[in-house]
C-alpha positions as semicolon CSV with decimal commas, in nm:
position;residue;x (nm);y (nm);z (nm)
1;M;-7,499;-0,391;-3,111
2;I;-7,333;-0,325;-2,758
3;P;-7,378;-0,036;-2,612
4;G;-7,050;0,164;-2,511
5;P;-6,952;0,371;-2,196
6;T;-7,170;0,702;-2,146
7;P;-6,981;0,997;-2,095
8;A;-7,032;0,992;-1,709
9;R;-6,819;0,696;-1,716
10;F;-6,539;0,821;-1,905
11;P;-6,343;0,893;-1,576
12;K;-6,415;0,603;-1,389
13;L;-6,272;0,418;-1,699
14;I;-6,005;0,607;-1,705
15;A;-5,863;0,548;-1,401
16;T;-5,937;0,198;-1,391
17;L;-5,717;0,152;-1,671
18;C;-5,439;0,358;-1,520
19;L;-5,434;0,175;-1,212
20;L;-5,459;-0,176;-1,449
21;A;-5,152;-0,068;-1,637
22;T;-4,972;0,074;-1,283
23;A;-4,998;-0,226;-1,121
24;G;-4,893;-0,437;-1,446
25;S;-4,562;-0,202;-1,448
26;A;-4,496;-0,329;-1,103
27;A;-4,537;-0,654;-1,157
28;I;-4,303;-0,652;-1,442
29;I;-4,042;-0,421;-1,373
30;P;-3,811;-0,597;-1,039
31;P;-3,692;-0,372;-0,815
32;S;-3,273;-0,302;-0,909
33;A;-3,077;-0,584;-0,742
34;P;-2,743;-0,472;-0,539
35;Q;-2,463;-0,464;-0,776
36;P;-2,211;-0,712;-0,625
37;P;-1,876;-0,595;-0,420
38;L;-1,575;-0,571;-0,708
39;L;-1,258;-0,845;-0,640
40;P;-1,046;-0,766;-0,343
41;V;-0,725;-0,592;-0,425
42;L;-0,410;-0,764;-0,448
43;P;-0,253;-0,778;-0,083
44;A;0,083;-0,651;-0,041
45;A;0,189;-0,991;0,045
46;V;0,031;-1,325;0,006
47;A;0,108;-1,685;0,067
48;E;-0,016;-1,827;-0,300
49;P;0,211;-1,764;-0,587
50;V;0,040;-1,606;-0,901
51;R;-0,039;-1,816;-1,179
52;Y;-0,109;-1,573;-1,441
53;G;-0,241;-1,244;-1,509
54;M;-0,519;-1,110;-1,761
55;R;-0,651;-0,734;-1,888
56;V;-0,974;-0,670;-1,860
57;Q;-1,189;-0,492;-2,071
58;D;-1,079;-0,131;-2,168
59;E;-1,364;0,085;-2,217
60;R;-1,163;0,295;-2,499
61;F;-1,149;-0,001;-2,693
62;P;-1,459;-0,168;-2,706
63;E;-1,336;-0,469;-2,949
64;R;-1,158;-0,613;-2,658
65;I;-1,361;-0,887;-2,484
66;K;-1,618;-0,757;-2,173
67;P;-1,592;-0,873;-1,790
68;F;-1,662;-1,211;-1,741
69;R;-1,825;-1,134;-1,403
70;A;-1,987;-0,825;-1,244
71;T;-1,736;-0,820;-0,966
72;E;-1,454;-0,805;-1,224
73;P;-1,334;-0,387;-1,253
74;S;-1,446;-0,210;-1,609
75;E;-1,087;-0,248;-1,685
76;G;-0,689;-0,299;-1,557
77;W;-0,549;-0,631;-1,451
78;L;-0,635;-0,920;-1,267
79;V;-0,417;-1,166;-1,126
80;V;-0,498;-1,538;-1,002
81;G;-0,362;-1,736;-0,721
82;A;-0,273;-2,095;-0,736
83;S;-0,563;-2,188;-0,546
84;G;-0,816;-2,005;-0,795
85;Q;-0,808;-1,634;-0,611
86;R;-0,842;-1,344;-0,818
87;W;-0,768;-1,032;-0,717
88;R;-0,751;-0,645;-0,869
89;L;-0,456;-0,522;-0,966
90;P;-0,570;-0,104;-0,972
91;D;-0,209;0,024;-0,934
92;A;-0,116;-0,107;-1,265
93;L;-0,173;0,102;-1,541
94;P;-0,440;-0,090;-1,733
95;A;-0,270;0,008;-2,086
96;A;0,084;-0,054;-1,944
97;D;0,296;-0,453;-1,931
98;V;0,232;-0,649;-1,671
99;Q;0,465;-0,950;-1,632
100;V;0,431;-1,228;-1,379
101;S;0,774;-1,421;-1,269
102;P;0,809;-1,773;-1,391
103;D;0,796;-1,837;-0,988
104;G;0,477;-1,687;-0,969
105;R;0,662;-1,456;-0,614
106;K;0,682;-1,137;-0,823
107;L;0,519;-0,899;-1,028
108;A;0,660;-0,609;-1,268
109;Y;0,406;-0,319;-1,362
110;Y;0,363;0,045;-1,371
111;S;0,260;0,174;-1,076
112;L;0,036;0,458;-1,097
113;T;0,095;0,571;-0,742
114;R;0,446;0,594;-0,810
115;M;0,453;0,672;-1,134
116;Q;0,750;0,413;-1,266
117;V;0,805;0,068;-1,305
118;V;0,838;-0,157;-0,968
119;I;0,834;-0,489;-0,886
120;H;0,663;-0,610;-0,628
121;D;0,784;-0,918;-0,472
122;I;0,416;-1,044;-0,327
123;T;0,609;-1,318;-0,095
124;T;0,713;-1,019;0,129
125;G;0,509;-0,726;0,022
126;A;0,797;-0,487;-0,109
127;L;0,823;-0,297;-0,391
128;Q;1,161;-0,213;-0,549
129;P;1,139;0,078;-0,817
130;V;1,265;0,001;-1,165
131;P;1,454;0,330;-1,328
132;T;1,284;0,456;-1,604
133;P;1,091;0,761;-1,773
134;F;0,872;0,581;-1,964
135;Y;0,540;0,359;-1,945
136;E;0,537;0,170;-2,260
137;V;0,795;-0,060;-2,202
138;R;0,857;-0,487;-2,226
139;L;0,891;-0,683;-1,942
140;S;1,067;-0,977;-1,926
141;F;1,148;-1,219;-1,594
142;S;1,453;-1,452;-1,703
143;P;1,382;-1,823;-1,616
144;D;1,518;-1,854;-1,243
145;S;1,261;-1,489;-1,163
146;R;1,581;-1,334;-1,040
147;L;1,682;-1,079;-1,313
148;L;1,416;-0,818;-1,486
149;A;1,476;-0,681;-1,850
150;M;1,315;-0,361;-1,948
151;E;1,372;-0,299;-2,290
152;Q;1,414;0,114;-2,317
153;P;1,482;0,311;-2,688
154;E;1,840;0,292;-2,700
155;E;1,916;-0,006;-2,410
156;V;1,778;-0,314;-2,231
157;I;1,803;-0,242;-1,858
158;V;1,856;-0,560;-1,648
159;T;1,770;-0,551;-1,290
160;D;1,872;-0,772;-1,053
161;T;1,539;-0,817;-0,803
162;R;1,787;-0,978;-0,529
163;S;2,070;-0,749;-0,448
164;G;1,910;-0,407;-0,661
165;A;2,216;-0,378;-0,916
166;V;2,136;-0,226;-1,237
167;R;2,274;-0,307;-1,556
168;R;2,264;-0,163;-1,849
169;V;2,292;-0,346;-2,218
170;P;2,330;-0,117;-2,495
171;G;2,176;-0,118;-2,807
172;D;1,839;-0,057;-3,009
173;E;1,707;-0,405;-3,080
174;L;1,385;-0,559;-2,958
175;L;1,363;-0,740;-2,621
176;V;1,225;-1,122;-2,711
177;G;1,289;-1,274;-2,392
178;W;1,566;-1,506;-2,189
179;A;1,801;-1,770;-2,287
180;G;1,880;-1,867;-1,906
181;D;2,041;-1,586;-1,759
182;R;2,138;-1,424;-2,132
183;L;1,896;-1,226;-2,317
184;V;1,755;-1,261;-2,645
185;L;1,705;-0,959;-2,882
186;S;1,595;-0,903;-3,227
187;H;1,898;-0,882;-3,456
188;S;1,682;-0,806;-3,805
189;F;1,319;-0,907;-3,956
190;D;1,403;-1,343;-3,953
191;G;1,660;-1,307;-3,723
192;I;1,762;-1,281;-3,322
193;K;2,048;-1,304;-3,151
194;I;2,172;-1,412;-2,785
195;V;2,397;-1,157;-2,603
196;A;2,566;-1,206;-2,170
197;L;2,470;-0,906;-1,954
198;D;2,827;-0,736;-2,053
199;A;2,694;-0,705;-2,420
200;S;2,922;-0,958;-2,562
201;L;2,729;-1,166;-2,858
202;I;2,705;-1,576;-2,775
203;A;2,476;-1,665;-3,088
204;K;2,298;-1,532;-3,376
205;I;1,989;-1,720;-3,558
206;Q;1,869;-1,654;-3,848
207;A;1,554;-1,835;-4,005
208;P;1,226;-1,789;-4,219
209;E;1,028;-1,905;-3,947
210;L;1,166;-1,612;-3,702
211;D;0,972;-1,382;-3,887
212;D;0,771;-1,325;-3,564
213;Q;1,035;-1,300;-3,271
214;G;0,720;-1,225;-3,047
215;N;0,651;-1,585;-3,142
216;A;0,990;-1,732;-3,028
217;T;1,144;-1,862;-2,730
218;V;1,455;-1,999;-2,670
219;S;1,578;-2,295;-2,431
220;P;1,741;-2,220;-2,118
221;D;2,080;-2,347;-2,256
222;G;2,018;-2,128;-2,566
223;K;2,033;-2,440;-2,826
224;E;1,709;-2,440;-2,924
225;I;1,402;-2,200;-2,997
226;A;1,035;-2,313;-3,057
227;V;0,836;-2,131;-3,283
228;P;0,443;-2,192;-3,337
229;S;0,409;-2,283;-3,705
230;G;-0,001;-2,362;-3,796
231;Q;-0,136;-2,631;-3,526
232;R;0,261;-2,744;-3,462
233;V;0,526;-2,663;-3,312
234;L;0,910;-2,599;-3,491
235;I;1,218;-2,644;-3,306
236;L;1,505;-2,487;-3,448
237;G;1,900;-2,522;-3,342
238;Q;2,129;-2,246;-3,345
239;D;2,213;-2,307;-3,726
240;G;1,842;-2,192;-3,798
241;K;1,763;-2,545;-3,897
242;V;1,441;-2,713;-3,802
243;L;1,523;-3,035;-3,537
244;R;1,152;-3,152;-3,485
245;K;0,824;-3,065;-3,587
246;I;0,602;-3,145;-3,325
247;H;0,233;-3,212;-3,331
248;P;0,077;-3,077;-2,965
249;H;-0,169;-3,327;-2,799
250;L;-0,462;-3,096;-2,769
251;P;-0,832;-3,083;-2,830
252;P;-0,990;-3,106;-3,134
253;T;-1,079;-2,727;-3,105
254;A;-0,789;-2,623;-2,936
255;E;-0,633;-2,337;-3,168
256;L;-0,223;-2,338;-3,150
257;R;-0,162;-1,964;-3,078
258;R;0,217;-1,844;-2,931
259;V;0,458;-2,056;-2,728
260;Y;0,506;-1,858;-2,425
261;R;0,822;-1,969;-2,320
262;W;1,003;-2,269;-2,173
263;A;0,942;-2,438;-1,862
264;G;1,280;-2,626;-1,851
265;P;1,525;-2,830;-2,047
266;T;1,251;-3,038;-2,205
267;E;0,864;-2,810;-2,188
268;V;0,728;-2,529;-2,335
269;V;0,397;-2,348;-2,280
270;L;0,153;-2,280;-2,506
271;Y;-0,140;-2,075;-2,540
272;A;-0,410;-2,250;-2,720
273;P;-0,739;-2,178;-2,659
274;G;-1,034;-2,380;-2,740
275;Y;-1,434;-2,445;-2,694
276;R;-1,464;-2,553;-2,374
277;S;-1,130;-2,651;-2,339
278;A;-0,780;-2,516;-2,124
279;T;-0,643;-2,237;-2,258
280;I;-0,273;-2,274;-2,150
281;Y;-0,079;-2,591;-2,187
282;V;0,317;-2,732;-2,083
283;M;0,424;-2,964;-2,421
284;N;0,672;-3,159;-2,408
285;V;0,915;-3,080;-2,683
286;H;1,025;-3,424;-2,754
287;T;0,649;-3,646;-2,782
288;G;0,413;-3,349;-2,797
289;A;0,227;-3,480;-2,482
290;T;0,070;-3,200;-2,321
291;R;-0,109;-3,123;-1,930
292;P;-0,340;-2,818;-1,884
293;V;-0,268;-2,495;-1,650
294;P;-0,552;-2,532;-1,416
295;Y;-0,753;-2,218;-1,371
296;A;-0,667;-2,078;-1,732
297;P;-1,017;-2,106;-1,939
298;E;-1,092;-1,763;-1,858
299;V;-0,838;-1,614;-2,057
300;A;-0,913;-1,648;-2,398
301;G;-0,870;-1,381;-2,604
302;R;-0,700;-1,147;-2,301
303;D;-0,370;-0,997;-2,286
304;I;-0,179;-1,249;-2,035
305;T;0,120;-1,319;-1,871
306;I;0,174;-1,667;-1,699
307;G;0,363;-1,693;-1,380
308;A;0,372;-2,036;-1,178
309;I;0,263;-2,305;-1,348
């Protein structure tokens, strides 16, 4: 029989065990590391264009994707330059829309400090206010980056970013985008219309493929509409008939989710995230050939806006 500790030995035994436990804990629990600093705030003016913007995690909506890096804010918008440099945009209301112009030189967003939509020229640092009492507005830059359209309850407000002139196009249709310097609006469940800035009608296009106008984008000349359909891109004519069915040359794991906009007369920008691949591509509308847009893998699953490509 192995003798146990005598009562006189208990205090010394307990002290020894406590010392060992404390030493073990100290060895296992490392000192807390300092948190890395957040990404820098976008300066008033930068030399490079913005390639894309993305909305990161909003704690009010836990189903959204969390930040990829500790340096990202817990919510809000980030923008990424042509070099891959990343900046925070803390003045942009996280819940509101942010748009980057196609040339990557302008941002449009609802400013928390000014309490209105502004156009931020990142080349000069100038902020141009846009008259609206609302923050839940849909924004869209024209293909030449000069005009900004802003959807309102009973009209679309168009601001000239060079002259500051403002035009109001009456109507309660949804803003879909642009066809050159003309507006594209939704006029029915499966139809869109192209109107000039004086509200005169240019064309009406009706087709079952247009049941989700947010995924339709019209060519600069207004003659063709690109719409995603499964893993294909359909090119429709002004009569609503399918002209071409294009199979984009994408990686096997890429999933075509959106045709974002036209990038000239013969190319469109695709959003097609995949496993360990790029997420944004430029596709030729005749051949299906694609090229990836750099610095885009991390936008998968996020609200995005695409600028210079």
